Structures are given as structure tokens and as C-alpha cells.
Short mmCIF file of C-alpha atoms in Angstrom, two decimals:
data_model
loop_
_atom_site.label_atom_id
_atom_site.label_comp_id
_atom_site.label_asym_id
_atom_site.label_seq_id
_atom_site.Cartn_x
_atom_site.Cartn_y
_atom_site.Cartn_z
CA MET A 26 -5.07 27.97 2.61
CA LEU A 27 -6.66 28.19 6.05
CA THR A 28 -9.57 30.62 5.75
CA SER A 29 -11.01 30.38 9.27
CA ILE A 30 -10.60 28.58 12.57
CA PHE A 31 -12.78 28.05 15.64
CA VAL A 32 -11.15 26.98 18.92
CA LYS A 33 -13.06 26.25 22.12
CA ASN A 34 -11.86 25.10 25.56
CA PHE A 35 -8.33 24.41 24.25
CA ILE A 36 -5.68 24.68 26.99
CA LEU A 37 -5.98 28.41 27.96
CA ILE A 38 -8.36 29.45 25.17
CA ASP A 39 -12.03 29.76 26.15
CA GLN A 40 -13.28 30.47 22.66
CA VAL A 41 -11.68 32.07 19.62
CA SER A 42 -13.07 32.49 16.12
CA LEU A 43 -10.76 33.98 13.49
CA ASP A 44 -10.91 34.60 9.75
CA PHE A 45 -7.63 34.64 7.84
CA GLN A 46 -6.46 36.29 4.64
CA PRO A 47 -3.66 35.47 2.18
CA GLY A 48 -0.22 36.92 2.82
CA LEU A 49 1.77 37.14 6.05
CA SER A 50 -0.05 37.09 9.39
CA ALA A 51 2.00 37.84 12.52
CA PHE A 52 1.11 36.83 16.09
CA THR A 53 2.73 38.74 18.95
CA GLY A 54 2.29 39.00 22.69
CA GLU A 55 4.15 38.92 25.98
CA THR A 56 6.19 35.87 26.97
CA GLY A 57 3.84 33.26 28.39
CA ALA A 58 0.72 34.81 26.85
CA GLY A 59 0.18 31.72 24.72
CA LYS A 60 1.37 32.87 21.30
CA SER A 61 1.98 29.31 20.17
CA LEU A 62 -1.41 27.98 21.30
CA LEU A 63 -3.09 28.78 17.99
CA MET A 64 -0.25 27.08 16.12
CA ASP A 65 -0.66 24.07 18.41
CA ALA A 66 -4.36 24.04 17.57
CA ILE A 67 -3.56 24.08 13.84
CA GLY A 68 -1.12 21.26 14.49
CA VAL A 69 -3.96 19.23 16.01
CA LEU A 70 -6.05 19.96 12.91
CA LYS A 71 -3.09 18.74 10.87
CA GLY A 72 -3.31 15.36 12.59
CA GLU A 73 -0.82 15.73 15.42
CA ARG A 74 -1.41 13.74 18.59
CA ALA A 75 -4.15 15.02 20.92
CA ASN A 76 -4.29 14.37 24.67
CA ALA A 77 -6.39 15.14 27.73
CA GLY A 78 -4.04 17.95 28.75
CA MET A 79 -5.34 19.99 25.79
CA VAL A 80 -8.80 20.30 27.36
CA LYS A 81 -9.19 23.48 29.41
CA THR A 82 -9.43 22.78 33.12
CA GLY A 83 -13.03 22.31 34.24
CA CYS A 84 -14.36 21.54 30.74
CA ASP A 85 -15.61 18.25 29.33
CA LYS A 86 -14.08 18.59 25.88
CA ALA A 87 -12.12 20.83 23.54
CA MET A 88 -13.07 21.55 19.95
CA ILE A 89 -11.02 22.81 17.02
CA GLU A 90 -12.51 23.39 13.58
CA GLY A 91 -10.71 24.79 10.56
CA VAL A 92 -11.93 25.64 7.07
CA PHE A 93 -9.41 25.20 4.25
CA THR A 94 -9.71 26.10 0.59
CA ILE A 95 -8.08 23.47 -1.60
CA GLU A 96 -6.53 24.33 -4.96
CA HIS A 97 -4.78 21.01 -5.73
CA PRO A 98 -6.76 19.17 -8.46
CA SER A 99 -5.20 15.83 -7.44
CA LEU A 100 -6.08 16.40 -3.78
CA ILE A 101 -9.65 17.39 -4.65
CA GLN A 102 -9.94 14.27 -6.80
CA LYS A 103 -8.66 12.04 -3.98
CA LEU A 104 -11.09 13.52 -1.45
CA THR A 105 -13.98 13.12 -3.89
CA GLU A 106 -13.04 9.52 -4.71
CA ASP A 107 -12.86 8.77 -0.98
CA GLY A 108 -16.39 10.10 -0.47
CA PHE A 109 -15.62 13.56 0.93
CA ASP A 110 -17.43 15.96 -1.39
CA LEU A 111 -16.25 19.57 -1.28
CA GLU A 112 -18.53 22.58 -1.59
CA GLU A 113 -16.75 25.38 -3.47
CA ASP A 114 -13.44 23.57 -2.79
CA ALA A 115 -13.90 24.08 0.98
CA LEU A 116 -12.50 21.42 3.32
CA ILE A 117 -13.72 21.47 6.94
CA ILE A 118 -11.61 19.61 9.51
CA THR A 119 -13.07 19.15 13.00
CA ARG A 120 -11.38 17.58 16.01
CA GLU A 121 -12.95 17.09 19.43
CA ILE A 122 -10.90 16.00 22.46
CA THR A 123 -12.56 14.75 25.66
CA LYS A 124 -11.17 15.23 29.15
CA GLU A 125 -10.46 11.49 29.14
CA GLY A 126 -8.09 11.99 26.20
CA LYS A 127 -10.26 10.46 23.48
CA SER A 128 -10.54 12.34 20.21
CA THR A 129 -12.93 12.37 17.24
CA THR A 130 -11.92 13.59 13.79
CA ARG A 131 -14.28 14.69 11.01
CA ILE A 132 -13.88 15.84 7.42
CA ASN A 133 -16.83 17.92 6.18
CA HIS A 134 -18.80 16.60 9.20
CA ARG A 135 -18.11 12.94 8.35
CA VAL A 136 -15.98 10.82 10.68
CA ALA A 137 -12.47 10.17 9.37
CA SER A 138 -9.26 8.69 10.75
CA VAL A 139 -6.49 10.91 12.12
CA SER A 140 -3.98 9.27 9.78
CA TYR A 141 -6.11 10.16 6.76
CA VAL A 142 -6.40 13.80 7.88
CA ARG A 143 -2.63 13.88 8.47
CA GLU A 144 -2.05 12.56 4.94
CA ILE A 145 -4.31 15.24 3.41
CA ILE A 146 -3.37 18.33 5.45
CA SER A 147 0.38 17.62 5.46
CA GLN A 148 0.28 18.24 1.70
CA ILE A 149 -0.99 21.81 2.14
CA VAL A 150 0.16 22.94 5.61
CA ASP A 151 3.80 23.03 6.76
CA ILE A 152 4.59 23.89 10.40
CA HIS A 153 8.19 24.98 10.97
CA SER A 154 9.90 25.52 14.29
CA GLN A 155 13.52 25.94 15.33
CA HIS A 156 13.84 22.18 15.59
CA ASP A 157 12.25 21.46 12.24
CA THR A 158 13.02 17.93 11.02
CA GLN A 159 10.62 17.83 8.09
CA TYR A 160 11.07 17.40 4.36
CA LEU A 161 13.91 19.88 3.70
CA LEU A 162 16.25 18.27 6.21
CA ASN A 163 15.50 14.74 5.01
CA ALA A 164 17.79 13.76 2.13
CA ARG A 165 15.31 11.23 0.75
CA TYR A 166 13.04 14.13 -0.31
CA HIS A 167 15.79 16.09 -2.08
CA LEU A 168 15.58 14.30 -5.44
CA GLY A 169 11.82 14.84 -5.54
CA LEU A 170 12.27 18.53 -4.76
CA LEU A 171 14.81 18.87 -7.55
CA ASP A 172 12.50 17.05 -9.97
CA ASN A 173 9.66 19.41 -9.02
CA PHE A 174 11.96 22.26 -10.02
CA VAL A 175 13.02 20.53 -13.24
CA ASN A 176 9.33 19.93 -14.05
CA GLU A 177 9.78 17.34 -16.79
CA LEU A 178 6.99 14.94 -15.87
CA ASP A 179 6.98 13.09 -19.20
CA LEU A 180 10.69 12.36 -18.95
CA ASN A 181 10.31 11.17 -15.34
CA ALA A 182 7.50 8.87 -16.46
CA GLN A 183 9.60 7.53 -19.35
CA VAL A 184 12.52 6.74 -17.04
CA GLU A 185 10.19 4.90 -14.65
CA LYS A 186 8.62 2.97 -17.53
CA ASP A 187 12.02 2.01 -18.99
CA TYR A 188 13.27 0.87 -15.58
CA HIS A 189 10.25 -1.35 -14.99
CA ALA A 190 10.69 -2.90 -18.46
CA TYR A 191 14.39 -3.56 -17.78
CA LYS A 192 13.71 -4.94 -14.28
CA LYS A 193 11.07 -7.34 -15.61
CA VAL A 194 13.29 -9.00 -18.22
CA LYS A 195 16.25 -8.96 -15.83
CA ASP A 196 14.23 -10.79 -13.18
CA GLU A 197 13.11 -13.34 -15.78
CA LEU A 198 16.72 -13.98 -16.78
CA GLU A 199 17.83 -14.34 -13.16
CA ALA A 200 14.96 -16.74 -12.51
CA ALA A 201 15.98 -18.82 -15.52
CA LEU A 202 19.60 -18.90 -14.38
CA SER A 203 18.72 -19.91 -10.84
CA SER A 204 15.86 -22.31 -11.59
CA ASP A 205 16.41 -26.05 -11.80
CA TYR A 206 13.42 -27.43 -13.69
CA ASN A 207 12.74 -31.17 -13.88
CA GLU A 208 10.57 -33.35 -16.12
CA ASP A 209 7.54 -32.94 -13.83
CA ASP A 210 7.79 -29.14 -14.16
CA LEU A 211 7.89 -29.41 -17.94
CA GLU A 212 4.94 -31.82 -18.02
CA TYR A 213 2.78 -29.58 -15.83
CA LEU A 214 3.66 -26.39 -17.74
CA THR A 215 2.89 -28.15 -21.04
CA PHE A 216 -0.44 -29.35 -19.65
CA GLN A 217 -1.39 -25.77 -18.69
CA LEU A 218 -0.40 -24.40 -22.10
CA ASN A 219 -2.35 -27.13 -23.89
CA GLU A 220 -5.40 -26.50 -21.72
CA ILE A 221 -5.41 -22.85 -22.72
CA ASP A 222 -4.78 -23.61 -26.41
CA GLN A 223 -7.45 -26.32 -26.59
CA ALA A 224 -9.99 -23.91 -25.15
CA ALA A 225 -9.21 -21.58 -28.10
CA ILE A 226 -10.91 -18.63 -26.46
CA ARG A 227 -11.48 -15.62 -28.66
CA GLN A 228 -11.47 -12.03 -27.44
CA GLN A 229 -14.96 -10.90 -26.34
CA GLU A 230 -16.31 -14.41 -27.04
CA LEU A 231 -17.65 -14.77 -23.50
CA GLU A 232 -19.70 -11.57 -23.72
CA ALA A 233 -21.24 -12.65 -27.05
CA LEU A 234 -22.11 -16.12 -25.73
CA GLU A 235 -23.70 -14.74 -22.56
CA ASP A 236 -25.85 -12.38 -24.65
CA GLU A 237 -26.98 -15.34 -26.82
CA GLN A 238 -27.74 -17.40 -23.71
CA LYS A 239 -29.89 -14.60 -22.29
CA ARG A 240 -31.89 -14.45 -25.52
CA MET A 241 -32.45 -18.20 -25.45
CA LEU A 242 -33.50 -18.12 -21.81
CA SER A 243 -36.11 -15.49 -22.65
CA PHE A 244 -37.53 -17.50 -25.65
CA GLU A 245 -40.62 -18.77 -23.81
CA LYS A 246 -41.43 -15.36 -22.39
CA ILE A 247 -41.11 -13.69 -25.80
CA THR A 248 -43.20 -16.38 -27.56
CA SER A 249 -46.04 -16.13 -25.02
CA ALA A 250 -46.14 -12.35 -25.17
CA VAL A 251 -46.21 -12.22 -29.00
CA GLN A 252 -48.90 -14.94 -29.24
CA LEU A 253 -51.09 -13.08 -26.74
CA ALA A 254 -50.69 -9.87 -28.69
CA ILE A 255 -51.74 -11.59 -31.94
CA THR A 256 -54.76 -13.21 -30.27
CA GLN A 257 -55.95 -9.94 -28.76
CA MET A 258 -55.49 -8.16 -32.04
CA GLU A 259 -57.37 -10.81 -34.07
CA GLN A 260 -60.20 -11.46 -31.61
CA THR A 261 -60.98 -8.04 -30.19
CA GLY A 262 -58.84 -5.24 -31.52
CA ASN A 263 -59.02 -5.26 -35.29
CA PRO A 264 -62.57 -6.69 -35.71
CA ALA A 265 -63.93 -3.95 -33.48
CA VAL A 266 -62.13 -1.32 -35.52
CA TYR A 267 -63.49 -2.79 -38.76
CA GLU A 268 -67.09 -2.91 -37.49
CA THR A 269 -66.88 0.69 -36.32
CA PHE A 270 -65.48 1.73 -39.70
CA LYS A 271 -68.33 -0.11 -41.55
CA ALA A 272 -70.94 1.63 -39.38
CA LEU A 273 -69.65 5.08 -40.32
CA GLN A 274 -68.78 4.30 -43.94
CA GLY A 275 -70.95 6.10 -46.51
CA LEU A 276 -72.06 8.90 -44.21
CA GLN A 277 -71.59 12.24 -45.91
CA ASP A 278 -71.35 14.40 -42.79
CA GLU A 279 -67.89 15.81 -42.23
CA VAL A 280 -67.15 14.41 -38.76
CA PRO A 281 -68.30 10.77 -39.32
CA SER A 282 -66.60 10.73 -42.72
CA ARG A 283 -63.28 11.93 -41.28
CA ILE A 284 -63.43 9.41 -38.44
CA ALA A 285 -64.28 6.58 -40.89
CA SER A 286 -61.23 7.48 -43.01
CA THR A 287 -58.98 7.46 -39.93
CA LEU A 288 -60.40 4.08 -38.80
CA SER A 289 -59.76 2.66 -42.26
CA ASP A 290 -56.10 3.67 -42.10
CA PHE A 291 -55.81 2.30 -38.57
CA TYR A 292 -57.41 -1.02 -39.61
CA TYR A 293 -54.91 -1.62 -42.38
CA GLN A 294 -51.99 -0.58 -40.13
CA MET A 295 -53.10 -3.18 -37.57
CA GLU A 296 -53.37 -5.75 -40.33
CA ASP A 297 -49.76 -5.00 -41.30
CA MET A 298 -48.60 -5.23 -37.69
CA ASN A 299 -50.49 -8.51 -37.27
CA SER A 300 -48.75 -9.92 -40.33
CA GLU A 301 -45.35 -8.74 -39.07
CA LEU A 302 -45.89 -10.39 -35.67
CA HIS A 303 -46.84 -13.67 -37.41
CA ASP A 304 -43.62 -13.53 -39.44
CA TYR A 305 -41.56 -12.80 -36.29
CA LEU A 306 -43.20 -15.73 -34.46
CA ASP A 307 -42.63 -18.07 -37.41
CA HIS A 308 -38.92 -17.30 -37.42
CA LEU A 309 -38.44 -17.65 -33.66
CA GLU A 310 -36.52 -20.82 -32.96
CA TYR A 311 -35.31 -22.55 -29.84
CA ASP A 312 -32.44 -24.93 -30.48
CA GLU A 313 -31.92 -26.97 -27.33
CA ALA A 314 -28.70 -28.45 -28.67
CA ARG A 315 -27.35 -24.95 -29.35
CA PHE A 316 -28.39 -23.82 -25.87
CA ASN A 317 -26.48 -26.70 -24.28
CA GLU A 318 -23.49 -25.98 -26.50
CA VAL A 319 -23.46 -22.29 -25.48
CA SER A 320 -23.85 -23.17 -21.79
CA ASP A 321 -20.98 -25.67 -21.91
CA ARG A 322 -18.78 -23.16 -23.71
CA ILE A 323 -19.50 -20.45 -21.12
CA PHE A 324 -18.68 -22.90 -18.33
CA LEU A 325 -15.35 -23.79 -19.98
CA ILE A 326 -14.36 -20.14 -20.49
CA HIS A 327 -15.14 -19.27 -16.87
CA LYS A 328 -13.08 -22.26 -15.76
CA ILE A 329 -10.07 -21.11 -17.81
CA TYR A 330 -10.46 -17.54 -16.54
CA ARG A 331 -10.56 -18.68 -12.91
CA LYS A 332 -7.40 -20.77 -13.33
CA TYR A 333 -5.33 -18.36 -15.36
CA GLY A 334 -6.00 -14.78 -14.35
CA GLY A 335 -9.64 -13.74 -14.48
CA ASP A 336 -10.11 -12.33 -17.98
CA TYR A 337 -9.01 -12.76 -21.60
CA ASP A 338 -5.96 -10.47 -21.39
CA ALA A 339 -4.70 -12.16 -18.20
CA VAL A 340 -5.07 -15.60 -19.80
CA MET A 341 -3.11 -14.50 -22.87
CA GLU A 342 -0.40 -13.05 -20.62
CA LYS A 343 -0.27 -16.32 -18.68
CA ARG A 344 -0.01 -18.25 -21.98
CA ALA A 345 2.98 -16.13 -23.05
CA GLU A 346 4.61 -16.73 -19.66
CA LEU A 347 4.10 -20.51 -19.98
CA GLU A 348 5.64 -20.48 -23.45
CA ARG A 349 8.67 -18.63 -22.14
CA LYS A 350 9.12 -21.08 -19.27
CA ILE A 351 8.75 -24.11 -21.53
CA ASP A 352 11.15 -22.56 -24.00
CA SER A 353 13.63 -21.88 -21.22
CA ILE A 354 13.53 -25.56 -20.23
CA LEU A 355 13.65 -27.07 -23.72
CA HIS A 356 16.20 -24.62 -25.05
CA ARG A 357 17.82 -23.42 -21.85
CA GLN A 358 21.07 -22.16 -23.31
CA ASP A 359 19.41 -20.56 -26.33
CA PHE A 360 16.85 -18.93 -24.03
CA ILE A 361 19.55 -17.52 -21.77
CA LEU A 362 21.58 -16.15 -24.67
CA LYS A 363 18.50 -14.60 -26.28
CA HIS A 364 17.29 -13.17 -22.97
CA GLU A 365 20.71 -11.72 -22.16
CA ALA A 366 20.47 -9.73 -25.38
CA ILE A 367 16.96 -8.58 -24.47
CA VAL A 368 18.14 -7.52 -21.01
CA GLU A 369 21.09 -5.62 -22.47
CA THR A 370 18.83 -3.77 -24.93
CA ALA A 371 16.35 -2.87 -22.16
CA HIS A 372 19.20 -1.73 -19.90
CA LYS A 373 20.66 0.50 -22.60
CA LYS A 374 17.25 2.06 -23.20
CA PHE A 375 16.83 2.74 -19.48
CA LEU A 376 20.34 4.20 -19.18
CA ALA A 377 19.73 6.46 -22.17
CA SER A 378 16.55 8.00 -20.77
CA ALA A 379 18.03 8.13 -17.24
CA ALA A 380 21.18 9.86 -18.54
CA LYS A 381 19.06 12.41 -20.38
CA LEU A 382 17.18 13.13 -17.15
CA SER A 383 20.41 13.25 -15.13
CA LYS A 384 21.95 15.79 -17.52
CA LEU A 385 18.85 17.97 -17.26
CA ARG A 386 18.84 17.64 -13.46
CA GLN A 387 22.46 18.78 -13.20
CA LYS A 388 21.78 21.78 -15.42
CA LYS A 389 18.69 22.76 -13.42
CA ALA A 390 20.52 22.10 -10.13
CA MET A 391 22.86 24.99 -10.93
CA GLU A 392 19.88 27.30 -11.52
CA LEU A 393 18.26 26.11 -8.28
CA SER A 394 21.47 26.65 -6.31
CA THR A 395 21.68 30.21 -7.62
CA LEU A 396 18.10 30.91 -6.52
CA VAL A 397 18.71 29.49 -3.04
CA LYS A 398 21.98 31.41 -2.58
CA GLN A 399 20.18 34.64 -3.48
CA GLN A 400 17.55 33.93 -0.81
CA LEU A 401 20.27 33.25 1.78
CA HIS A 402 22.12 36.45 0.91
CA ASP A 403 18.86 38.39 1.30
CA LEU A 404 18.70 36.98 4.83
CA GLN A 405 22.14 38.37 5.72
CA LEU A 406 23.89 35.03 5.17
CA GLU A 407 26.38 36.60 2.75
CA HIS A 408 28.95 33.82 3.00
CA ALA A 409 26.54 30.90 2.77
CA ARG A 410 26.97 28.48 -0.11
CA PHE A 411 24.40 25.99 -1.35
CA GLU A 412 25.05 23.17 -3.79
CA ILE A 413 23.32 19.99 -4.86
CA ALA A 414 25.60 16.95 -4.68
CA PHE A 415 25.10 14.15 -7.22
CA GLU A 416 26.07 10.54 -6.61
CA PRO A 417 25.58 7.88 -9.30
CA THR A 418 23.50 4.80 -8.48
CA GLN A 419 22.85 1.45 -10.14
CA GLY A 420 19.44 2.76 -11.12
CA ASN A 421 15.85 2.67 -9.94
CA THR A 422 12.49 4.09 -10.96
CA SER A 423 13.85 7.62 -10.37
CA GLY A 424 16.85 7.18 -12.63
CA ILE A 425 20.58 6.92 -11.88
CA ASP A 426 20.98 9.88 -9.50
CA LYS A 427 21.16 10.17 -5.75
CA VAL A 428 21.14 13.83 -4.70
CA GLU A 429 21.61 15.63 -1.42
CA PHE A 430 21.47 19.31 -0.53
CA MET A 431 24.80 20.59 0.79
CA VAL A 432 25.49 23.89 2.50
CA ALA A 433 28.34 25.86 4.05
CA MET A 434 27.28 28.70 6.33
CA ASN A 435 30.58 30.54 6.72
CA ALA A 436 33.54 31.50 4.56
CA GLY A 437 36.21 28.80 4.44
CA GLU A 438 33.86 26.04 5.61
CA GLY A 439 33.50 22.87 3.60
CA LEU A 440 30.09 21.85 2.30
CA LYS A 441 28.10 19.60 4.64
CA PRO A 442 24.75 17.82 4.39
CA LEU A 443 21.89 20.22 5.08
CA ALA A 444 20.80 18.39 8.23
CA HIS A 445 24.22 18.89 9.90
CA SER A 446 25.16 22.33 8.74
CA ALA A 447 23.79 24.97 11.11
CA SER A 448 21.99 25.59 14.38
CA GLY A 449 19.92 28.23 16.13
CA GLY A 450 19.32 31.49 14.30
CA GLU A 451 21.43 30.46 11.31
CA LEU A 452 19.36 27.33 10.78
CA SER A 453 16.16 29.35 11.03
CA ARG A 454 17.29 31.75 8.31
CA LEU A 455 18.59 28.89 6.20
CA MET A 456 15.25 27.09 6.39
CA LEU A 457 13.31 30.27 5.66
CA GLY A 458 15.43 30.90 2.57
CA LEU A 459 14.96 27.33 1.37
CA LYS A 460 11.22 27.37 1.99
CA THR A 461 10.87 30.59 0.01
CA VAL A 462 12.07 28.56 -2.98
CA PHE A 463 10.64 25.12 -2.25
CA THR A 464 7.21 25.83 -0.76
CA SER A 465 5.57 26.43 -4.12
CA LEU A 466 7.39 23.42 -5.61
CA MET A 467 5.88 21.22 -2.90
CA GLY A 468 2.39 22.68 -3.41
CA ILE A 469 2.23 23.89 0.21
CA GLU A 470 -0.56 26.46 0.67
CA THR A 471 0.02 27.46 4.32
CA VAL A 472 3.40 27.78 6.04
CA ILE A 473 3.65 28.33 9.80
CA PHE A 474 6.84 29.69 11.41
CA ASP A 475 6.77 29.31 15.17
CA GLU A 476 9.39 31.65 16.70
CA ILE A 477 12.10 30.78 14.20
CA ASP A 478 13.52 34.30 14.58
CA THR A 479 14.95 33.55 18.04
CA GLY A 480 18.54 34.72 18.38
CA VAL A 481 18.42 37.44 15.73
CA SER A 482 17.78 41.17 15.83
CA GLY A 483 18.24 44.44 13.96
CA LYS A 484 18.64 44.32 10.20
CA VAL A 485 18.67 40.52 10.24
CA ALA A 486 15.22 40.51 11.86
CA LEU A 487 13.95 42.97 9.24
CA ALA A 488 15.43 40.79 6.49
CA ILE A 489 13.58 37.78 7.93
CA GLY A 490 10.34 39.74 8.05
CA LYS A 491 10.68 40.92 4.46
CA LYS A 492 11.49 37.39 3.30
CA MET A 493 8.36 36.09 5.00
CA LYS A 494 6.40 38.90 3.37
CA GLU A 495 7.84 37.86 0.00
CA LEU A 496 6.89 34.24 0.65
CA GLY A 497 3.40 35.44 1.58
CA LYS A 498 2.89 36.61 -2.01
CA GLN A 499 2.80 33.00 -3.20
CA THR A 500 1.39 31.21 -0.14
CA GLN A 501 -0.29 31.94 3.17
CA VAL A 502 2.22 32.50 6.00
CA PHE A 503 1.64 32.51 9.78
CA CYS A 504 4.45 33.74 12.02
CA VAL A 505 4.70 33.68 15.81
CA THR A 506 7.31 36.30 16.65
CA HIS A 507 8.69 38.44 19.45
CA LEU A 508 10.46 40.85 17.10
CA ALA A 509 8.98 44.17 16.00
CA PRO A 510 10.80 44.22 12.59
CA VAL A 511 9.23 40.87 11.69
CA ALA A 512 5.73 41.83 12.88
CA ALA A 513 5.96 45.13 11.00
CA CYS A 514 6.20 43.25 7.69
CA ALA A 515 2.92 41.40 8.18
CA SER A 516 -0.23 42.05 6.19
CA GLN A 517 -2.29 41.15 9.26
CA HIS A 518 -1.18 41.52 12.89
CA TYR A 519 -2.81 39.59 15.76
CA ILE A 520 -2.24 40.27 19.45
CA VAL A 521 -2.22 37.33 21.89
CA GLU A 522 -2.99 38.28 25.50
CA LYS A 523 -3.30 36.40 28.77
CA HIS A 524 -6.04 37.40 31.24
CA GLN A 525 -6.24 36.35 34.87
CA ALA A 526 -9.39 36.78 36.97
CA ASN A 527 -11.14 34.79 39.68
CA GLN A 528 -8.14 32.46 39.91
CA GLN A 529 -8.58 31.51 36.25
CA THR A 530 -6.32 32.16 33.28
CA ARG A 531 -7.42 32.52 29.68
CA THR A 532 -5.80 33.53 26.40
CA SER A 533 -7.42 35.79 23.80
CA ILE A 534 -6.41 36.51 20.18
CA ALA A 535 -7.52 39.63 18.33
CA LEU A 536 -6.78 41.28 14.98
CA LEU A 537 -5.26 44.77 15.33
CA ASP A 538 -6.18 47.80 13.28
CA GLN A 539 -3.57 50.26 11.98
CA GLU A 540 -3.39 52.41 15.08
CA GLN A 541 -3.30 49.39 17.40
CA ARG A 542 -0.54 47.83 15.31
CA ILE A 543 1.76 50.84 15.67
CA LYS A 544 1.20 50.90 19.41
CA GLU A 545 1.93 47.16 19.69
CA LEU A 546 5.10 47.53 17.61
CA ALA A 547 6.26 50.28 19.98
CA ASN A 548 5.64 48.06 23.00
CA ILE A 549 7.49 45.12 21.41
CA ALA A 550 10.48 47.26 20.39
CA SER A 551 10.91 49.39 23.50
CA GLY A 552 8.38 48.33 26.12
CA SER A 553 6.83 51.79 25.91
CA ASP A 554 4.07 53.57 24.03
CA SER A 555 5.55 57.06 24.45
CA ASP A 556 5.37 59.52 21.58
CA HIS A 557 8.99 58.81 20.71
CA ALA A 558 8.38 55.03 20.76
CA ILE A 559 5.24 55.46 18.62
CA GLN A 560 7.18 57.56 16.08
CA SER A 561 9.94 54.97 15.91
CA ALA A 562 7.38 52.21 15.46
CA LEU A 563 5.69 54.13 12.65
CA GLU A 564 9.03 54.58 10.89
CA LEU A 565 9.73 50.85 11.28
CA TYR A 566 6.32 49.98 9.84
CA GLN A 567 6.88 52.26 6.85
CA LEU A 568 10.37 50.84 6.30
CA ALA A 569 9.08 47.26 6.49
CA ASN A 570 6.40 47.91 3.90
CA GLU A 571 8.55 49.67 1.34
CA GLU A 572 8.50 47.83 -1.98
#
């Protein structure tokens, strides 16, 4: 969620610094006061296009900085892998725009590309307006949304795995059917296979040979060091210890006697170590023929690796591929018949797992439709119907289903694709109802509704406000509104005001306390702050916050 934002010299805003809380936050103000400016600023943070017109007149640059808390483990992992370390899961996005129209983007004070920021923030912030054309209206996202609701990741992974296995053998069969090999092809393929087989590379052989080569290369260094140690020990070390021991031997005083005993033990230990070093040196061997053999073998293995894939596993995979190709040439008809059976088996396996997933999807689609219809009815769309249409496909990594969300807004209407079903206030309520269900499925942490309540009033407006409040229990919600019933449902209420002085215009944004909220609700509802208007506003506030 967005925990704080700092905006400076942005269009009509001189400087604003705001801290945000979970739940529903409403932004109200007179027409033209600049209620959408803050949402525009968040849009810039989200990676939307910036231009010189966003810099306040007379200023050199505009700056927007937002602090987000990230709860997605996968998103945190991606940021960390890309070098953007988070402190206490806090993500700081900064954008500066110059009066020439150039912009700079930073993540946690490190320069980043706008496209990267857009990729990250679009996963946690969703900005919705009356002309929303984002994921819910795009049919290509519908299957993914349904699968998020189904929440059978292992089955999805199995279907994808089975499809890839089927596609691989199917492509091999098609290649065999369409290929026209000649004798030169067979000769070259056989040469490659023989080259691999004659090398007879064993798994982890290269690593063992390189270790042996390193030991051989260090033979001279080891020999010199051990010989020097023996010489020092025999010429200076041990004789000196022995002479010191002899000088103290036989003395009855406690200290010299104890030291003599210790020196005696040390002398014999050094003698043992000296003997051990001699044995080690005697057994050290340098076989030049073996060294050349190892070096030649390493060279050959590297040559095979370079030609056939880079490592042992890749070479073995290439060998299997060569065998299949040779077999397909030498025994073309047998190969085709055998491969057709393999393709059929792989296809049946894919269809079985895909059918299992499809059956589960259709069952869960009914549950999802019921949830969505309940949301729409709560928003005074009593006659709205929502269904998920299934269309069979030949199959892909997602299975054998193509799905699309269908809706009918009025009684007697036929179901239509979601993108062509409603307009104006109806579309706004439809999208709000859908987002109440799908926002958590998409992992969205902040949802912004920019005046989507246009064209509604009365109990419909209150229903919209309560639905936003409900959505705010699972994600952070910002709402720009001109309706008192919607604003009354908010957990936090901000007032946006325009100020004109000295031929300059600026916009301010401030959080209202309880008393200020009631007064603002009265002004929105009736344009008055009379006692009667205040009482009506208080009643509205209490009604909006009834559980």
C-alpha cells in the first residue's frame, strides 16, 4: 500500500506531504479545485508519461516521491534480485520532471527505468476511472483471473508441463514428416554421434581431471616447501631443542626440570614430524606422461562441450537427438509409426490433465459468478447477470479453455462481453463490483477510483460508498468523489482546495477531523453549513458507518 507521498511544484500544487492509512480515503472539493491532481501524481509514480506541462509555472522542476510497503514475496524477491534492497519492505519511488520535459526515475534512491517502475507498481496499484480499459475489460486476462480464484497451482503447472511434453514430441514428428534427408545428412549426423561416443566422456570427469592437473602443476612448489621445512628442522630447529634439553637435564629444581621434560616431548614430536615429512616427500611423484595425458583429455572434453552444448548434460541430450535423427533416416517409416504412438500418448495425457482443470474451472466459475452477482445487487444493479463463457480450444499451456466474462445489465437483455455491456454510471458500478471480488485475486494493494460515481445519486451513491468501504477492508482504496454519501463512508476524508492570490493559483490537500468532516459533508450535500444541513450530514455519516 501507499503509506506516504510528497509532491512539490506539480501543476497547481506548491508542496504537499501526506501520510495514508489502510481502508477507504475520500478526496472532495469544489469543481476545478484539483481533486484529481493527487491521483495524477500517483499515476506518474506508477510510470505514466510525464511532460513539461506538469511542472508548476515559474519552477524549474517538479518532484513526486511515494513510499510503498510491499507484501508480495515474489515482488520483494524480484526487486532484491535486481539490486533494489528494501528496508522493512519499504519501496521508495521518486520521479523528477524538469521544465524541459525530461524526467528522472529512482527506486530507493537508485536510478531506474520508467518501464521497470511501471512493471513493478502496476502489480500493486490499480487506477480506475470512468473510461477504465485495464485488466477486467480485457478478455485475455479473464482466464488468469478465474485461475486465481480456482487456486490450483499444482494442477496448472501439471497442465503446462504435459502440454510442453506433447508439443515437443509433436514437433519432432512433424519435422520428421516434412524433412527430406539425404546421404550427406546421414553421414554428417553419424560423424557427430561417433565423435561424442569416441570421446566417452563420463559425468563429472572434467572436474576430477582439472583437480588432478592442478595438483600436478603445484608439484614443484610443494616439493620445494617440504624440502625447506625438513632442512630447517634438521639444521636449526631440532638440534637447538636437543641442546637446550641436555643443558637442563639432571637439574633437580622444579622449574628447570619441568622445562626439560617439556623440551624432551617437543624434541621427539619434531622427530616424528620430520620422519613424516620425509615419507611424504618420498611418495611424491611427478609423472610427465600422466600430466600430458590429463591435459590432452581436458582439451578433448572442452572441445566436445563447445561443439555440443556446453556441459555433460547438454552433450548427452545432443547425443540422444542425433540418435533419433539417424534412426528417423535409417528407419523412417518405423520411426514415424513409433513416434505417432508417442505423440498420441502424450496428447492423451495432456487432455486428461487439461480436462480435469477445465471441469474444476467450470465448477468454480459458478461460485465466482454468484459472488459477482451479489456484489452487483449490493450496488443497486438488481437485474444484472454475470456469467463466465467457456469456449473449447485445441490446447495450449493454459489448457483447453478460452473464457470470457459476460454480463447483462438489464432484465431481458442477452449476455454480452464485459467490454461492450454498459456505459456511464452503470459501468462504474459494474467495475466496482467486479473489483471488490478480483482485487485480492490480482494481489492489488492500492485501488484508486477517480470520480467513477458520476451520474449516480441517493441510495445508489450510498451503496457505492459502502462497497468501497467493504473493499477497503482488504486493500487500500482512494476515491475522488463529489458525492456526500460516498465521502461519508470513508475512514479518512481529505479536502482539496484551490487558492488564488497575487495572480497565482495553488491547490492544497488536508486531512479533516471529525467536526470538519461533518461540515464538509453538509457543504457537499446542500451547499450550506446551516444547523439543519449539519444535522443531516451527521445523520448521513452515522448511516454510512453502520455495520
